[in-house]
Short mmCIF file of C-alpha atoms and ligand atoms in Angstrom, two decimals:
data_model
loop_
_atom_site.label_atom_id
_atom_site.label_comp_id
_atom_site.label_asym_id
_atom_site.label_seq_id
_atom_site.Cartn_x
_atom_site.Cartn_y
_atom_site.Cartn_z
CA MET A 106 32.89 -121.04 47.30
CA ASP A 107 33.08 -118.38 49.46
CA THR A 108 32.72 -119.12 52.96
CA VAL A 109 30.05 -117.24 54.78
CA ASP A 110 28.67 -116.73 58.67
CA LEU A 111 25.26 -117.64 57.22
CA LEU A 112 23.17 -117.29 54.47
CA VAL A 113 19.49 -116.92 54.64
CA PHE A 114 17.27 -117.96 51.39
CA ASN A 115 14.24 -119.25 49.75
CA GLY A 116 12.07 -115.86 51.03
CA THR A 117 10.54 -113.95 49.42
CA LEU A 118 13.47 -110.45 50.23
CA VAL A 119 11.49 -106.40 50.40
CA THR A 120 15.55 -104.67 49.94
CA MET A 121 14.52 -101.53 50.48
CA ASP A 122 17.44 -100.26 48.18
CA ASP A 123 17.35 -97.40 46.05
CA LYS A 124 15.45 -98.63 43.38
CA ARG A 125 12.61 -100.72 46.32
CA ARG A 126 13.68 -104.33 44.83
CA VAL A 127 11.96 -106.92 45.80
CA ILE A 128 13.33 -110.80 44.90
CA GLU A 129 11.02 -114.02 44.67
CA ASP A 130 13.53 -116.93 45.83
CA ALA A 131 16.06 -114.36 47.86
CA GLY A 132 18.94 -115.31 48.98
CA VAL A 133 21.60 -113.66 51.25
CA ALA A 134 24.89 -114.26 52.73
CA ILE A 135 25.72 -112.69 55.92
CA LYS A 136 30.26 -112.45 57.04
CA GLY A 137 30.28 -111.65 61.10
CA SER A 138 28.04 -108.51 61.14
CA ARG A 139 27.76 -107.36 57.31
CA ILE A 140 25.66 -108.33 54.73
CA VAL A 141 27.95 -109.49 51.69
CA ALA A 142 25.42 -110.61 49.07
CA VAL A 143 22.30 -110.40 48.63
CA GLY A 144 20.56 -112.15 45.12
CA ALA A 145 18.62 -114.79 43.46
CA ARG A 146 19.05 -117.75 45.82
CA ARG A 147 20.03 -119.57 42.98
CA ASP A 148 23.14 -117.25 42.71
CA ILE A 149 23.50 -116.89 46.36
CA VAL A 150 23.88 -120.74 47.17
CA ARG A 151 25.99 -120.89 43.89
CA ARG A 152 28.70 -118.94 45.56
CA TYR A 153 28.38 -118.99 49.62
CA MET A 154 28.67 -121.77 51.70
CA ALA A 155 27.72 -121.37 55.47
CA ARG A 156 28.55 -122.13 58.42
CA GLN A 157 24.84 -121.44 59.61
CA THR A 158 22.11 -121.22 57.21
CA ILE A 159 18.14 -120.43 57.81
CA ASP A 160 15.52 -121.42 55.31
CA ALA A 161 13.42 -118.63 54.57
CA ARG A 162 9.85 -120.32 52.12
CA GLY A 163 7.27 -118.94 53.21
CA LYS A 164 8.44 -116.12 54.52
CA ILE A 165 9.33 -112.71 53.79
CA ILE A 166 12.51 -111.09 54.29
CA ILE A 167 12.22 -107.68 55.02
CA PRO A 168 15.56 -105.58 57.17
CA GLY A 169 15.13 -104.81 60.25
CA LEU A 170 12.73 -102.57 61.56
CA ILE A 171 13.66 -98.95 63.56
CA ASN A 172 12.82 -96.85 66.26
CA GLY A 173 13.43 -93.04 66.12
CA HIS A 174 11.34 -92.50 70.13
CA THR A 175 11.75 -93.63 73.01
CA HIS A 176 12.06 -94.10 76.82
CA ILE A 177 12.82 -97.90 76.88
CA PRO A 178 12.75 -97.98 80.28
CA MET A 179 8.82 -96.78 80.72
CA THR A 180 8.06 -100.23 79.82
CA LEU A 181 6.76 -100.01 82.95
CA PHE A 182 5.18 -97.40 83.59
CA ARG A 183 2.53 -98.63 80.30
CA GLY A 184 -1.11 -97.88 81.41
CA LEU A 185 0.36 -96.49 84.63
CA ALA A 186 -1.55 -92.81 83.63
CA ASP A 187 -3.70 -92.48 80.21
CA ASP A 188 -6.54 -90.04 79.54
CA LEU A 189 -4.77 -86.77 79.43
CA ASP A 190 -3.39 -84.41 78.18
CA LEU A 191 0.82 -84.18 78.57
CA GLN A 192 1.53 -81.57 80.50
CA ASP A 193 -0.74 -83.07 83.64
CA TRP A 194 0.26 -86.45 82.12
CA LEU A 195 3.60 -84.97 82.54
CA THR A 196 3.70 -83.16 85.82
CA LYS A 197 1.02 -84.50 87.70
CA TYR A 198 1.97 -88.73 87.42
CA ILE A 199 4.95 -89.77 85.69
CA PHE A 200 6.90 -86.84 87.04
CA PRO A 201 5.50 -87.79 90.33
CA ALA A 202 6.73 -92.01 89.26
CA GLU A 203 9.61 -91.14 88.74
CA ALA A 204 11.08 -89.53 91.14
CA LYS A 205 10.11 -92.35 93.83
CA ASN A 206 11.08 -94.88 91.58
CA VAL A 207 13.28 -95.05 88.48
CA SER A 208 16.69 -96.63 90.26
CA GLU A 209 19.35 -98.28 87.58
CA GLU A 210 17.45 -101.84 88.69
CA PHE A 211 14.09 -100.53 87.63
CA VAL A 212 15.77 -99.18 84.53
CA ARG A 213 17.62 -102.65 83.91
CA ALA A 214 14.25 -104.61 84.73
CA GLY A 215 12.15 -101.82 82.28
CA THR A 216 15.00 -102.26 79.36
CA ARG A 217 14.99 -106.20 79.03
CA LEU A 218 11.29 -106.22 78.90
CA GLY A 219 11.34 -103.46 76.43
CA LEU A 220 13.99 -105.42 74.27
CA ALA A 221 11.67 -108.76 74.28
CA GLU A 222 8.55 -106.52 72.99
CA MET A 223 11.03 -104.90 70.93
CA ILE A 224 12.84 -107.77 69.23
CA ARG A 225 10.11 -109.70 68.94
CA GLY A 226 8.24 -107.24 66.53
CA GLY A 227 11.29 -107.04 65.22
CA THR A 228 12.77 -103.53 66.12
CA THR A 229 16.58 -104.56 65.08
CA THR A 230 17.95 -100.43 66.03
CA TYR A 231 15.05 -98.29 68.41
CA CYS A 232 16.52 -94.14 69.18
CA ASP A 233 16.56 -93.91 73.19
CA MET A 234 16.87 -91.56 76.19
CA TYR A 235 16.47 -91.78 79.70
CA TYR A 236 18.06 -92.08 83.15
CA PHE A 237 20.84 -94.36 83.75
CA GLU A 238 21.37 -95.21 80.93
CA ASP A 239 25.04 -96.75 80.87
CA ALA A 240 22.68 -99.34 82.45
CA ILE A 241 20.30 -99.34 79.06
CA ALA A 242 23.56 -99.92 76.77
CA ASP A 243 24.41 -102.07 78.55
CA GLU A 244 21.53 -104.67 78.80
CA THR A 245 21.07 -103.08 74.83
CA ALA A 246 24.15 -104.46 74.06
CA LYS A 247 23.81 -108.22 76.59
CA ALA A 248 20.08 -108.94 73.92
CA GLY A 249 22.12 -108.45 70.96
CA VAL A 250 20.28 -104.94 69.83
CA ARG A 251 21.18 -101.77 68.43
CA GLY A 252 20.56 -98.96 70.00
CA VAL A 253 21.65 -94.57 69.30
CA LEU A 254 20.69 -94.40 73.13
CA GLY A 255 20.44 -91.42 74.46
CA GLU A 256 21.70 -89.81 78.32
CA THR A 257 18.63 -87.63 79.58
CA VAL A 258 19.95 -84.16 80.84
CA ILE A 259 17.50 -81.55 82.16
CA ASP A 260 17.50 -78.59 84.69
CA PHE A 261 16.52 -80.68 87.73
CA PRO A 262 17.37 -83.39 89.85
CA VAL A 263 16.57 -86.58 88.58
CA ALA A 264 16.89 -89.52 89.19
CA ASP A 265 20.73 -90.41 88.28
CA ASN A 266 21.78 -86.84 88.39
CA LYS A 267 20.64 -84.41 91.02
CA THR A 268 23.04 -80.63 89.64
CA TRP A 269 23.51 -80.28 85.75
CA GLU A 270 27.82 -80.67 86.34
CA GLU A 271 26.52 -84.14 87.21
CA ALA A 272 25.00 -85.04 84.35
CA MET A 273 27.17 -83.72 82.07
CA ALA A 274 30.35 -85.55 84.20
CA TYR A 275 28.34 -88.90 83.24
CA VAL A 276 27.80 -88.74 80.03
CA GLU A 277 31.55 -87.50 79.28
CA ARG A 278 31.96 -90.71 80.86
CA PHE A 279 29.60 -92.21 78.66
CA VAL A 280 29.99 -91.01 75.58
CA LYS A 281 34.42 -92.25 75.88
CA LYS A 282 32.62 -95.82 77.76
CA TRP A 283 30.77 -96.50 74.49
CA LYS A 284 32.12 -94.83 71.87
CA GLY A 285 32.97 -97.69 68.12
CA HIS A 286 30.68 -99.98 69.58
CA GLU A 287 29.23 -102.28 66.87
CA LEU A 288 25.65 -101.82 68.34
CA ILE A 289 25.78 -98.54 70.78
CA THR A 290 25.85 -95.50 69.93
CA PRO A 291 25.86 -92.85 72.59
CA ALA A 292 24.29 -89.86 72.28
CA ILE A 293 23.22 -86.22 74.93
CA ALA A 294 19.77 -85.92 75.24
CA PRO A 295 18.67 -83.24 76.96
CA HIS A 296 14.77 -83.26 77.20
CA ALA A 297 13.45 -80.34 76.01
CA PRO A 298 14.60 -76.22 74.71
CA TYR A 299 11.86 -76.00 77.74
CA THR A 300 13.57 -77.75 80.19
CA VAL A 301 16.73 -76.67 79.62
CA SER A 302 18.37 -73.15 79.88
CA GLU A 303 20.44 -72.03 76.20
CA ALA A 304 23.56 -71.82 78.62
CA HIS A 305 23.13 -75.48 78.44
CA LEU A 306 21.51 -76.81 75.49
CA LYS A 307 25.09 -74.84 74.18
CA GLU A 308 27.42 -76.64 75.89
CA VAL A 309 25.08 -79.46 74.71
CA ARG A 310 25.93 -78.80 71.41
CA GLU A 311 29.97 -78.40 72.56
CA PHE A 312 30.09 -81.88 73.57
CA SER A 313 28.37 -83.09 70.64
CA ASP A 314 30.30 -80.93 68.09
CA ARG A 315 33.55 -82.06 69.92
CA THR A 316 32.98 -85.76 70.72
CA GLY A 317 31.09 -86.49 67.64
CA ALA A 318 27.40 -87.84 70.35
CA PRO A 319 24.73 -87.39 69.02
CA ILE A 320 21.93 -85.00 70.30
CA VAL A 321 18.50 -86.39 70.64
CA THR A 322 15.51 -84.14 71.93
CA HIS A 323 11.46 -83.27 71.76
CA VAL A 324 11.05 -79.91 69.70
CA SER A 325 8.04 -78.80 69.29
CA GLU A 326 5.68 -81.24 70.45
CA THR A 327 1.83 -79.08 71.68
CA LYS A 328 0.94 -76.01 70.76
CA ARG A 329 1.09 -73.90 73.78
CA GLU A 330 5.18 -74.75 73.48
CA VAL A 331 4.87 -73.00 70.27
CA ASP A 332 2.88 -70.48 72.20
CA ASP A 333 5.23 -69.30 75.01
CA SER A 334 8.41 -70.16 72.89
CA ILE A 335 7.39 -67.33 71.10
CA LYS A 336 5.45 -65.28 74.06
CA ALA A 337 9.23 -65.46 75.52
CA LYS A 338 11.97 -66.17 73.02
CA ASN A 339 9.21 -64.15 70.30
CA ALA A 340 10.65 -67.31 68.09
CA SER A 341 9.76 -71.26 67.66
CA PRO A 342 11.01 -73.33 68.96
CA VAL A 343 12.58 -74.97 66.05
CA GLU A 344 13.74 -71.15 64.99
CA TYR A 345 15.38 -70.26 68.88
CA LEU A 346 16.93 -73.45 68.01
CA ARG A 347 18.45 -72.46 64.71
CA ARG A 348 18.82 -68.70 66.24
CA ILE A 349 21.40 -70.20 69.35
CA GLY A 350 22.97 -72.34 66.98
CA PHE A 351 21.66 -75.69 68.33
CA LEU A 352 20.74 -77.25 65.18
CA ASN A 353 23.17 -79.77 62.72
CA HIS A 354 22.85 -82.98 61.20
CA ARG A 355 23.63 -84.59 64.40
CA VAL A 356 20.57 -83.94 65.68
CA ILE A 357 17.23 -85.79 66.20
CA ALA A 358 14.22 -83.81 66.76
CA ALA A 359 11.01 -86.01 68.22
CA HIS A 360 7.72 -84.89 67.59
CA VAL A 361 7.39 -81.15 65.47
CA VAL A 362 4.59 -82.04 65.17
CA TRP A 363 3.98 -77.72 64.97
CA PRO A 364 6.62 -76.22 63.22
CA ALA A 365 6.06 -72.27 62.71
CA GLY A 366 7.24 -70.35 59.58
CA ASN A 367 10.19 -71.82 58.23
CA ASP A 368 10.54 -74.22 60.67
CA ILE A 369 10.35 -76.95 57.69
CA ASP A 370 12.75 -75.38 55.78
CA THR A 371 15.26 -74.41 58.92
CA LEU A 372 15.43 -78.73 60.12
CA GLU A 373 15.54 -79.53 56.41
CA ARG A 374 19.12 -77.13 55.49
CA ALA A 375 20.40 -77.93 59.18
CA GLY A 376 20.07 -81.49 58.14
CA VAL A 377 18.25 -83.02 61.49
CA GLY A 378 16.66 -85.98 61.70
CA VAL A 379 12.81 -85.47 62.73
CA VAL A 380 10.83 -88.66 64.55
CA HIS A 381 6.64 -89.01 63.85
CA ASN A 382 5.48 -90.39 66.54
CA PRO A 383 1.96 -90.50 65.70
CA GLN A 384 -0.08 -92.85 68.62
CA SER A 385 2.03 -91.06 71.25
CA ASN A 386 0.97 -87.46 69.53
CA MET A 387 -2.93 -88.89 68.61
CA LYS A 388 -3.79 -90.04 72.57
CA LEU A 389 -1.81 -87.27 74.07
CA ALA A 390 -3.69 -84.50 71.24
CA SER A 391 -0.48 -83.05 71.03
CA GLY A 392 -2.19 -82.70 67.01
CA VAL A 393 -0.86 -83.86 63.42
CA ALA A 394 1.80 -83.44 62.66
CA PRO A 395 2.80 -81.77 59.08
CA VAL A 396 4.12 -85.29 57.46
CA PRO A 397 3.40 -85.17 53.96
CA ARG A 398 5.27 -81.97 53.60
CA MET A 399 7.92 -83.02 55.53
CA MET A 400 8.49 -85.51 52.77
CA LYS A 401 7.65 -83.10 50.43
CA GLU A 402 10.60 -80.79 51.71
CA GLY A 403 12.87 -83.41 51.90
CA VAL A 404 13.54 -83.47 55.80
CA ARG A 405 15.26 -86.68 57.34
CA LEU A 406 11.80 -88.27 58.66
CA GLY A 407 11.88 -91.57 60.33
CA LEU A 408 8.63 -92.71 62.76
CA GLY A 409 9.07 -93.62 66.85
CA THR A 410 6.54 -94.96 68.95
CA ASP A 411 7.58 -92.86 72.30
CA GLY A 412 7.77 -94.61 75.67
CA ALA A 413 4.96 -97.33 76.26
CA ALA A 414 3.66 -94.87 79.13
CA SER A 415 2.04 -92.53 76.40
CA ASN A 416 1.90 -95.29 73.67
CA ASN A 417 1.47 -98.06 75.69
CA ASP A 418 3.43 -100.57 73.51
CA LEU A 419 6.53 -100.25 71.13
CA SER A 420 5.57 -101.48 67.75
CA MET A 421 6.30 -100.38 65.01
CA TRP A 422 3.19 -102.39 62.95
CA GLU A 423 0.95 -101.18 65.00
CA GLU A 424 2.69 -96.78 64.32
CA MET A 425 2.99 -98.24 60.45
CA ASP A 426 -0.45 -99.33 59.89
CA THR A 427 -1.37 -95.67 62.08
CA VAL A 428 1.31 -93.35 59.72
CA ALA A 429 -0.75 -93.92 56.70
CA LYS A 430 -4.14 -93.73 58.09
CA LEU A 431 -3.84 -91.21 60.43
CA HIS A 432 -3.44 -88.94 57.66
CA LYS A 433 -5.59 -89.79 55.05
CA VAL A 434 -8.23 -89.17 57.48
CA PHE A 435 -7.00 -85.69 58.10
CA THR A 436 -6.44 -84.07 55.47
CA GLY A 437 -9.19 -86.19 52.97
CA ASP A 438 -6.82 -88.21 51.22
CA PRO A 439 -5.92 -91.24 51.60
CA LYS A 440 -2.82 -91.03 48.74
CA VAL A 441 -1.99 -88.92 50.55
CA ILE A 442 1.18 -91.24 52.23
CA SER A 443 1.30 -94.53 50.37
CA ALA A 444 1.93 -98.49 52.31
CA GLN A 445 5.37 -98.22 50.58
CA GLN A 446 6.08 -94.65 51.94
CA ALA A 447 4.65 -96.16 55.71
CA PHE A 448 7.50 -98.91 55.26
CA GLU A 449 9.35 -96.41 54.16
CA LEU A 450 9.48 -94.53 57.35
CA ALA A 451 9.87 -98.21 59.78
CA THR A 452 12.97 -98.62 57.98
CA ILE A 453 14.59 -96.36 55.36
CA ARG A 454 13.69 -93.64 56.72
CA SER A 455 14.18 -93.91 60.01
CA ALA A 456 17.47 -94.23 59.52
CA GLN A 457 18.22 -91.44 57.82
CA ALA A 458 16.53 -89.98 60.64
CA LEU A 459 19.38 -91.42 63.02
CA HIS A 460 21.56 -90.23 60.47
CA MET A 461 22.68 -94.35 60.11
CA GLU A 462 21.15 -94.86 56.97
CA ASN A 463 24.93 -96.31 55.54
CA GLU A 464 24.97 -98.65 57.84
CA ILE A 465 21.16 -99.49 58.91
CA GLY A 466 17.44 -99.57 57.20
CA SER A 467 18.08 -101.55 54.15
CA ILE A 468 19.33 -105.02 52.86
CA GLU A 469 22.03 -104.05 51.00
CA SER A 470 26.36 -105.80 50.78
CA GLY A 471 28.28 -103.64 52.98
CA LYS A 472 25.52 -102.97 55.72
CA ARG A 473 25.12 -104.21 58.84
CA ALA A 474 22.81 -107.86 59.23
CA ASP A 475 19.44 -106.12 59.91
CA LEU A 476 17.38 -108.66 59.39
CA VAL A 477 13.77 -110.36 60.35
CA LEU A 478 11.32 -112.80 59.31
CA VAL A 479 8.04 -112.56 59.31
CA ALA A 480 4.94 -115.45 58.28
CA GLN A 481 2.52 -114.42 55.24
CA ASP A 482 0.75 -117.18 55.63
CA ALA A 483 -1.49 -115.71 59.09
CA LEU A 484 -5.34 -115.76 59.25
CA ASN A 485 -5.28 -112.46 59.40
CA GLN A 486 -2.75 -111.74 55.84
CA LEU A 487 -4.33 -114.04 53.25
CA PRO A 488 -4.10 -114.25 50.62
CA LEU A 489 -1.39 -111.76 49.88
CA TYR A 490 -2.08 -108.67 46.14
CA ASN A 491 0.37 -106.80 47.98
CA ILE A 492 3.42 -106.18 49.46
CA TYR A 493 3.77 -103.10 51.27
CA SER A 494 -0.44 -103.59 51.52
CA HIS A 495 0.25 -106.08 53.29
CA LEU A 496 3.24 -105.77 55.31
CA VAL A 497 1.63 -102.44 56.39
CA TYR A 498 -2.02 -103.41 56.88
CA ALA A 499 -2.63 -106.99 57.24
CA THR A 500 1.10 -107.51 59.00
CA LYS A 501 0.90 -108.13 63.28
CA THR A 502 3.77 -107.63 65.18
CA SER A 503 2.59 -111.88 65.97
CA ASP A 504 4.11 -112.65 62.69
CA VAL A 505 8.04 -112.04 62.52
CA GLN A 506 9.33 -115.43 63.47
CA THR A 507 12.52 -114.43 63.41
CA VAL A 508 14.80 -111.52 64.13
CA ILE A 509 19.16 -111.33 63.66
CA ILE A 510 20.62 -108.25 64.33
CA ASN A 511 24.35 -107.93 62.81
CA GLY A 512 23.98 -110.72 62.18
CA ARG A 513 23.50 -112.78 65.03
CA VAL A 514 20.35 -114.75 66.02
CA VAL A 515 18.48 -113.37 68.62
CA MET A 516 14.93 -114.73 67.95
CA ARG A 517 14.93 -117.22 66.39
CA ASP A 518 11.30 -119.09 65.58
CA ARG A 519 9.75 -116.76 67.76
CA ARG A 520 12.20 -118.51 70.25
CA LEU A 521 14.51 -115.47 72.12
CA LEU A 522 18.01 -116.91 71.79
CA THR A 523 19.57 -113.08 74.51
CA LEU A 524 16.89 -112.48 77.02
CA ASP A 525 14.83 -114.60 79.25
CA GLU A 526 11.25 -114.61 79.00
CA ALA A 527 10.14 -115.24 82.28
CA ALA A 528 12.88 -113.14 84.22
CA ILE A 529 11.30 -110.49 82.10
CA LYS A 530 7.43 -110.93 83.40
CA GLN A 531 8.24 -111.60 86.86
CA GLY A 532 10.48 -108.65 87.34
CA ALA A 533 7.46 -106.61 85.50
CA GLY A 534 5.55 -107.98 87.98
CA VAL A 535 7.59 -107.27 90.74
CA PHE A 536 8.02 -103.09 89.25
CA ARG A 537 4.08 -103.19 89.06
CA ALA A 538 3.89 -103.65 92.76
CA GLN A 539 6.17 -101.19 94.18
CA VAL A 540 5.26 -98.41 91.30
CA ILE A 541 2.11 -98.79 93.07
CA LYS A 542 3.03 -98.57 96.86
CA SER A 543 5.47 -95.74 95.93
CA LEU A 544 2.42 -94.12 95.01
CA ALA A 545 0.13 -95.15 97.41
CA GLY A 546 -0.97 -91.89 99.54
CA GLY A 547 0.14 -89.15 96.44
CA GLN A 548 -2.60 -88.22 93.85
CA SER A 549 -5.56 -90.54 93.75
CA LYS A 550 -6.47 -90.48 89.84
ZN1 ZN B 631 9.22 -89.28 73.87
#
């Protein structure tokens, strides 16, 4: 008999492996940070002895959900300004609020709030872009959550860096510090092709080539962005990025709501990861991304919430439900995205969009042990006929019971083990008061 660190058994296992196996009465053996065996419970318990066991009887075991696009400290701006289009929302409310409030302490408090919300919702990996990303990485590692974390670089002075040179020096230190960490993948995040110059975008790409750091950015989020780009550069944002040699398999592009011409083909060929944020796109009325077409054409496509100021939560359950329904109503075809495909978008496909499908996104031997136990007997879930339908259309954030990331239990029976929930709630109140004070006498709603 082999000794492992953790055995999870008795539940219904949704593997999301290549065969999309669903195993009843399953067992998963975990050694250190990795899964070493997956199968029927009786085989697993015969082969392995464990220091710690988790009985998943009556529960569904799923791969940890992957939130492909966030700005995690913006949880502290949740509900600050709603019901506006992207340009007004950004320039009249968010940029001024950020200029007056974002400090390292703000970022840390907002990150802890977002991490707690994500763990509670079964999210085990997220891709972020914000300021003071080194502090975000520190909080994320302490909470035991996995992250692709991009320090934002942009062509105007921001909270943590006043010049481009300062920002690039920050990123240099940041990437060097976190590279090789088990949980944190440090990245560079040029805000968008309309807020970062061509010369600077090229510099970002060179930096990424030299360090191997992923590039996280926003592309073609609104029709106006695409129209402006065509007017100014005679090319869509995607085409422009291709022309300047920016696109490759390390790029993660959020949104792509308005691909033009051959953009989808370009993204597929370059191996760019694209992250669809249906609720944020709906709330800001940015439009509906051609997701069914991108999936058909083989684009590495995942799912994200975007920041909590434009969503207004970090729930991947809501995002899965929305992605399936939005594209049905938009195309008039209820078959266009199935429940299983919606679940893929939040797991293995999001892993592909982050270029991490060899490490996460499914429950398979050799992969990182990122697992979530979900109840299947809440009133809103009864009765159960089809597991994917159950997960996508009926299950809620509150049905998540236990969360394991990198082999470590970070929530057990809904109790957070790595974060202090009471202190997080208190922090949110303190910063709420500060934000209100900072904006008083400025814009009125
Ligand atoms: Zn965003």
